[in-house]
């Protein structure tokens, strides 16, 4: 299969080393290294059960790439490569959709954030990406996953799973279900945010974990990658998912919950980095909502993991029994720690 894909790009598998790459849950990713020189590529198979129209992703990337090349030619935008027949996606019946991008030389990604300065750099890159596209007509972007960060809808999907999901799992999760329902006020707060015109729809990345930023050898941020979920959205999505994935020293996979923490210095780094990247674009109301952003996204992920567990792991899959239950409990713990720090974190602006 890989041989066939690489041939479409004019590459000969005999001249290449291929390794699986990254830690994403949705797409498959490989790093392709040339044996004769240090040129490398990243190959991805897009999960078309999740992204129902991969052409929409390709369309958005083309539009944004052209805009940035025209208005901000200095920005390092990692463009998708064309196949020999000139397409930016390669489809193989029964296998799916593939795309190839060049691997940026001397760049690296970070899987787990190590210092507040890395968090600052990452947040600045996500802010900068949205800032550079502030005059781009955001309504032209196609929706690659409808209602992706629609919290009320995610909450309803969770309630639905509690009604119709696996009965044994529902019983086992009774405490977590009750606690998540008690936090419904977060959904109300999200609704209020969406109705407030001070929150502007902008070009939003929607998957802002640290591993989606390229760093140079001095650990300075270069650009953002993984543009599958770039769509119209709100700043809370990007800031919130950074908080979800950077505030704690351990990830959503950690089973020892005593290691989960909300670190004030990383929170400050995200606020300052994002604000710097966005220059003066954030409204006062947005600037006051950094804490809420973290709560929205952590809560949303807890709902998504638990709903998936109740639905027999249909979306995220599971590497061991109870995996999505464990992930949901991890995110609940993170949200509890976040809520405990509300007053101190709200004072960081
Ligand atoms: C998925 O595949 P990955 O890791 O980039 C998910 C995100 C979740 C994340 C949780 C399209 O992202 O929304 O936050 O898992 N992406 C999609 O690890 O559902
Ligand atoms: Mg992703």
Short mmCIF file of C-alpha atoms and ligand atoms in Angstrom, two decimals:
data_model
loop_
_atom_site.label_atom_id
_atom_site.label_comp_id
_atom_site.label_asym_id
_atom_site.label_seq_id
_atom_site.Cartn_x
_atom_site.Cartn_y
_atom_site.Cartn_z
CA UNK A 1 0.00 0.00 0.00
CA UNK A 2 2.72 2.53 0.99
CA UNK A 3 4.67 1.62 -2.11
CA UNK A 4 1.68 2.49 -4.28
CA UNK A 5 1.19 5.83 -2.50
CA UNK A 6 4.83 6.81 -2.74
CA UNK A 7 4.93 5.94 -6.44
CA UNK A 8 2.10 8.41 -7.00
CA UNK A 9 4.50 11.09 -5.75
CA UNK A 10 7.32 9.84 -7.93
CA UNK A 11 9.17 8.29 -4.97
CA UNK A 12 10.77 4.87 -5.04
CA UNK A 13 10.33 2.93 -1.79
CA UNK A 14 13.67 1.13 -2.31
CA UNK A 15 15.43 4.49 -1.80
CA UNK A 16 13.53 5.33 1.36
CA UNK A 17 13.34 4.44 5.03
CA UNK A 18 9.81 4.51 6.38
CA UNK A 19 8.88 4.79 10.06
CA UNK A 20 5.56 5.35 11.82
CA UNK A 21 5.53 8.79 13.39
CA UNK A 22 3.76 10.91 16.02
CA UNK A 23 1.07 10.16 18.54
CA UNK A 24 -2.21 11.31 16.92
CA UNK A 25 -5.35 9.32 17.63
CA UNK A 26 -7.17 9.91 14.35
CA UNK A 27 -4.87 9.85 11.29
CA UNK A 28 -1.96 7.50 10.48
CA UNK A 29 1.40 9.23 10.06
CA UNK A 30 4.74 8.06 8.67
CA UNK A 31 8.11 9.75 8.34
CA UNK A 32 9.79 8.98 5.04
CA UNK A 33 13.57 9.46 4.95
CA UNK A 34 15.63 9.37 1.78
CA UNK A 35 18.58 7.01 2.17
CA UNK A 36 20.92 9.02 -0.06
CA UNK A 37 20.47 12.50 1.46
CA UNK A 38 18.81 14.17 4.40
CA UNK A 39 15.55 15.04 2.66
CA UNK A 40 12.50 13.69 4.46
CA UNK A 41 8.73 13.82 4.15
CA UNK A 42 5.70 13.28 6.32
CA UNK A 43 3.03 11.02 4.85
CA UNK A 44 -0.45 10.90 6.34
CA UNK A 45 -3.53 8.85 5.75
CA UNK A 46 -6.58 10.94 6.59
CA UNK A 47 -9.21 9.12 8.63
CA UNK A 48 -12.22 9.56 6.37
CA UNK A 49 -14.63 8.18 8.96
CA UNK A 50 -13.84 11.29 10.99
CA UNK A 51 -13.11 13.69 8.12
CA UNK A 52 -15.93 12.74 5.79
CA UNK A 53 -14.70 14.96 2.94
CA UNK A 54 -10.89 15.06 2.94
CA UNK A 55 -11.11 17.36 -0.12
CA UNK A 56 -12.41 20.05 2.24
CA UNK A 57 -9.17 19.88 4.22
CA UNK A 58 -7.11 20.12 1.05
CA UNK A 59 -9.27 23.03 -0.14
CA UNK A 60 -8.77 24.98 3.11
CA UNK A 61 -5.04 24.38 3.14
CA UNK A 62 -4.77 25.59 -0.46
CA UNK A 63 -6.77 28.74 0.27
CA UNK A 64 -4.80 29.61 3.39
CA UNK A 65 -1.48 28.71 1.77
CA UNK A 66 -2.19 31.02 -1.17
CA UNK A 67 -3.27 33.85 1.12
CA UNK A 68 -0.20 33.59 3.34
CA UNK A 69 2.15 33.29 0.37
CA UNK A 70 0.66 36.52 -0.97
CA UNK A 71 0.29 38.61 2.23
CA UNK A 72 2.88 37.10 4.57
CA UNK A 73 5.52 35.46 2.39
CA UNK A 74 7.92 35.22 5.35
CA UNK A 75 5.62 32.88 7.24
CA UNK A 76 6.81 29.28 7.06
CA UNK A 77 3.72 27.55 5.72
CA UNK A 78 4.20 23.83 5.19
CA UNK A 79 2.45 23.21 1.87
CA UNK A 80 1.07 19.88 0.77
CA UNK A 81 3.04 18.33 -2.12
CA UNK A 82 1.39 17.41 -5.39
CA UNK A 83 1.28 13.93 -6.88
CA UNK A 84 2.72 13.36 -10.33
CA UNK A 85 -0.73 14.03 -11.74
CA UNK A 86 -0.93 17.35 -9.89
CA UNK A 87 -3.28 16.51 -7.01
CA UNK A 88 -2.73 17.47 -3.39
CA UNK A 89 -4.51 14.32 -2.17
CA UNK A 90 -4.00 10.77 -3.38
CA UNK A 91 -6.92 8.38 -3.13
CA UNK A 92 -6.60 4.60 -3.20
CA UNK A 93 -9.80 2.58 -3.28
CA UNK A 94 -10.17 0.58 -0.07
CA UNK A 95 -7.20 2.36 1.57
CA UNK A 96 -8.29 5.98 1.74
CA UNK A 97 -6.83 9.45 1.23
CA UNK A 98 -3.15 10.28 1.56
CA UNK A 99 -1.13 13.48 1.57
CA UNK A 100 2.56 14.23 1.64
CA UNK A 101 4.34 17.26 3.09
CA UNK A 102 8.04 18.06 3.19
CA UNK A 103 9.71 17.51 6.56
CA UNK A 104 11.13 20.90 7.59
CA UNK A 105 14.87 20.50 7.99
CA UNK A 106 16.31 21.05 11.48
CA UNK A 107 12.86 21.38 12.96
CA UNK A 108 11.48 19.24 15.73
CA UNK A 109 8.24 18.74 17.61
CA UNK A 110 7.76 18.31 21.32
CA UNK A 111 5.44 15.62 22.69
CA UNK A 112 5.33 16.73 26.29
CA UNK A 113 5.98 20.34 27.13
CA UNK A 114 9.19 20.64 29.21
CA UNK A 115 9.42 24.34 30.09
CA UNK A 116 7.10 27.36 30.36
CA UNK A 117 9.13 28.94 27.58
CA UNK A 118 8.10 26.13 25.18
CA UNK A 119 4.46 26.69 26.18
CA UNK A 120 4.91 30.42 25.54
CA UNK A 121 6.41 29.77 22.11
CA UNK A 122 3.65 27.33 21.15
CA UNK A 123 0.89 29.69 22.31
CA UNK A 124 2.55 32.54 20.45
CA UNK A 125 2.60 30.45 17.25
CA UNK A 126 -1.10 29.58 17.49
CA UNK A 127 -1.92 33.24 18.22
CA UNK A 128 0.26 34.38 15.34
CA UNK A 129 -1.37 31.98 12.89
CA UNK A 130 -4.82 33.41 13.68
CA UNK A 131 -3.43 36.95 13.72
CA UNK A 132 -1.84 36.69 10.26
CA UNK A 133 -5.18 35.47 8.93
CA UNK A 134 -7.27 38.16 10.64
CA UNK A 135 -8.26 39.76 7.30
CA UNK A 136 -8.75 36.44 5.54
CA UNK A 137 -12.48 35.88 4.76
CA UNK A 138 -13.06 33.20 7.38
CA UNK A 139 -16.49 32.24 5.96
CA UNK A 140 -14.71 30.90 2.85
CA UNK A 141 -13.25 28.03 4.85
CA UNK A 142 -15.05 24.73 4.55
CA UNK A 143 -16.20 22.91 7.65
CA UNK A 144 -14.08 19.76 7.94
CA UNK A 145 -15.92 18.40 11.02
CA UNK A 146 -19.34 19.94 11.65
CA UNK A 147 -19.89 21.14 15.24
CA UNK A 148 -16.40 20.04 16.22
CA UNK A 149 -16.10 22.28 19.29
CA UNK A 150 -19.80 22.86 19.86
CA UNK A 151 -19.98 22.26 23.61
CA UNK A 152 -23.80 22.13 23.94
CA UNK A 153 -23.88 19.51 21.19
CA UNK A 154 -21.07 17.51 22.82
CA UNK A 155 -23.00 17.66 26.08
CA UNK A 156 -26.14 16.36 24.35
CA UNK A 157 -24.16 13.58 22.70
CA UNK A 158 -22.90 12.63 26.16
CA UNK A 159 -26.49 12.61 27.55
CA UNK A 160 -27.50 10.47 24.58
CA UNK A 161 -24.71 7.99 25.33
CA UNK A 162 -25.88 7.86 28.96
CA UNK A 163 -29.33 6.90 27.64
CA UNK A 164 -28.46 4.46 24.90
CA UNK A 165 -24.88 3.31 25.56
CA UNK A 166 -23.46 0.09 27.01
CA UNK A 167 -25.51 -0.58 30.18
CA UNK A 168 -22.64 -2.13 32.19
CA UNK A 169 -20.36 0.77 31.37
CA UNK A 170 -23.05 3.30 32.28
CA UNK A 171 -23.41 1.67 35.68
CA UNK A 172 -19.64 1.61 36.26
CA UNK A 173 -19.37 5.30 35.37
CA UNK A 174 -22.22 6.50 37.60
CA UNK A 175 -20.04 8.80 39.74
CA UNK A 176 -18.35 10.43 36.76
CA UNK A 177 -21.67 10.83 34.92
CA UNK A 178 -23.17 12.54 37.96
CA UNK A 179 -20.20 14.86 38.38
CA UNK A 180 -20.15 15.84 34.72
CA UNK A 181 -23.87 16.60 34.81
CA UNK A 182 -23.31 18.80 37.86
CA UNK A 183 -20.93 20.92 35.76
CA UNK A 184 -23.59 21.80 33.18
CA UNK A 185 -23.08 25.46 34.13
CA UNK A 186 -19.96 25.30 31.93
CA UNK A 187 -22.23 24.66 28.90
CA UNK A 188 -24.33 27.71 29.86
CA UNK A 189 -21.22 29.85 30.14
CA UNK A 190 -20.08 28.64 26.69
CA UNK A 191 -23.47 29.58 25.22
CA UNK A 192 -23.16 33.06 26.70
CA UNK A 193 -19.71 33.44 25.14
CA UNK A 194 -21.01 32.46 21.68
CA UNK A 195 -23.80 34.99 21.85
CA UNK A 196 -21.48 37.81 22.84
CA UNK A 197 -20.41 39.79 19.72
CA UNK A 198 -17.10 40.61 21.45
CA UNK A 199 -16.08 37.01 20.64
CA UNK A 200 -15.21 37.11 16.97
CA UNK A 201 -15.26 34.10 14.64
CA UNK A 202 -11.69 33.74 13.40
CA UNK A 203 -9.48 31.28 11.57
CA UNK A 204 -8.99 28.75 14.36
CA UNK A 205 -6.70 25.73 14.47
CA UNK A 206 -8.80 23.58 16.86
CA UNK A 207 -6.05 21.06 17.75
CA UNK A 208 -3.44 23.08 19.58
CA UNK A 209 -1.47 20.49 21.46
CA UNK A 210 2.24 21.19 21.73
CA UNK A 211 3.11 18.49 19.16
CA UNK A 212 1.38 20.57 16.48
CA UNK A 213 4.06 23.28 16.62
CA UNK A 214 7.41 23.09 14.83
CA UNK A 215 10.38 24.34 16.83
CA UNK A 216 13.86 25.23 15.59
CA UNK A 217 17.06 23.98 17.21
CA UNK A 218 16.96 26.86 19.75
CA UNK A 219 13.45 25.84 20.80
CA UNK A 220 11.91 28.91 19.16
CA UNK A 221 8.54 28.30 17.53
CA UNK A 222 8.59 28.20 13.71
CA UNK A 223 4.99 27.56 12.66
CA UNK A 224 1.94 25.43 13.35
CA UNK A 225 1.18 22.14 11.60
CA UNK A 226 -1.70 19.62 11.33
CA UNK A 227 -4.25 21.91 9.69
CA UNK A 228 -7.07 19.36 9.35
CA UNK A 229 -9.36 21.14 11.75
CA UNK A 230 -8.59 24.72 10.70
CA UNK A 231 -12.08 26.18 10.46
CA UNK A 232 -14.01 29.24 11.56
CA UNK A 233 -14.04 29.21 15.36
CA UNK A 234 -13.32 31.12 18.54
CA UNK A 235 -10.08 31.84 20.35
CA UNK A 236 -11.28 29.76 23.31
CA UNK A 237 -10.74 26.58 21.27
CA UNK A 238 -7.06 27.20 20.67
CA UNK A 239 -6.24 28.63 24.07
CA UNK A 240 -8.39 26.04 25.82
CA UNK A 241 -6.81 23.02 24.14
CA UNK A 242 -3.34 24.40 24.90
CA UNK A 243 -4.30 24.60 28.54
CA UNK A 244 -5.77 21.12 28.46
CA UNK A 245 -2.54 19.71 27.10
CA UNK A 246 0.15 21.95 28.70
CA UNK A 247 -0.95 22.87 32.20
CA UNK A 248 -0.35 19.44 33.66
CA UNK A 249 3.04 17.70 33.63
CA UNK A 250 1.27 14.49 32.52
CA UNK A 251 -1.01 13.86 29.55
CA UNK A 252 -4.54 12.53 29.16
CA UNK A 253 -3.00 9.02 29.06
CA UNK A 254 -1.70 9.14 32.66
CA UNK A 255 -3.32 6.63 35.02
CA UNK A 256 -1.71 7.90 38.24
CA UNK A 257 -3.92 10.89 38.91
CA UNK A 258 -1.75 12.12 41.78
CA UNK A 259 0.60 13.37 39.04
CA UNK A 260 -2.05 15.64 37.48
CA UNK A 261 -1.46 19.29 38.31
CA UNK A 262 -2.37 22.73 37.06
CA UNK A 263 0.84 24.73 36.95
CA UNK A 264 0.51 28.51 37.38
CA UNK A 265 3.69 29.33 35.44
CA UNK A 266 2.51 27.36 32.39
CA UNK A 267 -0.88 29.07 32.56
CA UNK A 268 0.84 32.46 32.59
CA UNK A 269 3.06 31.41 29.67
CA UNK A 270 0.03 30.43 27.57
CA UNK A 271 -1.80 33.69 28.33
CA UNK A 272 1.26 35.79 27.55
CA UNK A 273 2.35 33.81 24.49
CA UNK A 274 -1.09 33.80 22.90
CA UNK A 275 -1.64 37.49 23.65
CA UNK A 276 1.76 38.33 22.12
CA UNK A 277 1.01 36.30 18.97
CA UNK A 278 -2.38 37.99 18.57
CA UNK A 279 -0.87 41.48 19.02
CA UNK A 280 -3.85 43.75 19.77
CA UNK A 281 -6.57 41.63 18.24
CA UNK A 282 -8.25 40.20 21.34
CA UNK A 283 -11.21 42.12 22.74
CA UNK A 284 -11.42 42.89 26.47
CA UNK A 285 -14.09 40.23 26.90
CA UNK A 286 -11.84 37.67 25.19
CA UNK A 287 -8.87 38.66 27.31
CA UNK A 288 -10.95 38.03 30.42
CA UNK A 289 -11.93 34.54 29.26
CA UNK A 290 -8.66 32.62 29.26
CA UNK A 291 -9.65 30.67 32.35
CA UNK A 292 -13.08 29.82 30.87
CA UNK A 293 -11.38 28.65 27.67
CA UNK A 294 -9.40 26.05 29.65
CA UNK A 295 -12.55 24.84 31.43
CA UNK A 296 -14.58 24.57 28.20
CA UNK A 297 -12.01 22.42 26.45
CA UNK A 298 -11.12 20.16 29.38
CA UNK A 299 -14.80 19.63 30.09
CA UNK A 300 -15.51 18.93 26.41
CA UNK A 301 -12.75 16.34 26.24
CA UNK A 302 -13.97 14.61 29.42
CA UNK A 303 -17.46 14.43 27.89
CA UNK A 304 -16.08 13.11 24.60
CA UNK A 305 -13.95 10.40 26.22
CA UNK A 306 -16.71 9.24 28.54
CA UNK A 307 -19.36 9.29 25.78
CA UNK A 308 -17.00 7.22 23.63
CA UNK A 309 -16.48 4.73 26.45
CA UNK A 310 -20.25 4.38 26.85
CA UNK A 311 -20.51 3.93 23.07
CA UNK A 312 -18.00 1.04 23.12
CA UNK A 313 -14.98 3.13 22.00
CA UNK A 314 -16.33 3.61 18.48
CA UNK A 315 -14.47 6.91 17.91
CA UNK A 316 -11.17 6.90 19.79
CA UNK A 317 -10.56 3.16 19.91
CA UNK A 318 -8.94 1.65 22.98
CA UNK A 319 -5.57 0.05 23.68
CA UNK A 320 -6.62 -1.65 26.95
CA UNK A 321 -9.97 -2.36 28.63
CA UNK A 322 -11.37 0.81 30.13
CA UNK A 323 -8.95 3.07 28.24
CA UNK A 324 -11.47 5.80 27.43
CA UNK A 325 -12.91 5.58 30.94
CA UNK A 326 -9.41 6.20 32.30
CA UNK A 327 -8.90 9.12 29.91
CA UNK A 328 -12.24 10.63 30.93
CA UNK A 329 -11.37 10.29 34.65
CA UNK A 330 -7.99 11.88 33.96
CA UNK A 331 -9.66 14.89 32.32
CA UNK A 332 -12.20 15.14 35.15
CA UNK A 333 -9.33 15.27 37.63
CA UNK A 334 -7.65 17.98 35.55
CA UNK A 335 -10.86 20.00 35.47
CA UNK A 336 -11.26 19.66 39.25
CA UNK A 337 -7.71 20.95 39.76
CA UNK A 338 -8.41 23.80 37.35
CA UNK A 339 -11.61 24.80 39.15
CA UNK A 340 -9.80 24.77 42.52
CA UNK A 341 -7.46 27.42 41.16
CA UNK A 342 -10.11 29.64 39.63
CA UNK A 343 -9.48 32.83 41.59
CA UNK A 344 -5.70 32.74 41.34
CA UNK A 345 -5.69 31.92 37.61
CA UNK A 346 -8.30 34.53 36.74
CA UNK A 347 -6.00 37.17 38.14
CA UNK A 348 -3.34 36.33 35.48
CA UNK A 349 -4.10 38.48 32.44
C1 LIG B 1 -7.87 13.80 18.49
O1 LIG B 1 -5.77 12.67 16.56
P1 LIG B 1 -5.40 13.83 17.40
O2 LIG B 1 -4.64 13.38 18.62
O3 LIG B 1 -4.74 14.93 16.63
C2 LIG B 1 -9.11 14.68 18.35
C3 LIG B 1 -8.96 15.91 19.21
C4 LIG B 1 -8.77 15.48 20.64
C5 LIG B 1 -7.55 14.54 20.74
C6 LIG B 1 -7.42 13.97 22.14
C7 LIG B 1 -10.39 15.09 14.85
O4 LIG B 1 -6.76 14.50 17.99
O5 LIG B 1 -10.13 16.71 19.11
O6 LIG B 1 -8.58 16.59 21.44
O7 LIG B 1 -7.69 13.44 19.84
N1 LIG B 1 -9.25 15.04 16.93
C8 LIG B 1 -10.39 14.76 16.29
O8 LIG B 1 -6.22 13.31 22.23
O9 LIG B 1 -11.36 14.28 16.84
MG1 LIG B 2 -4.89 16.37 15.02
#
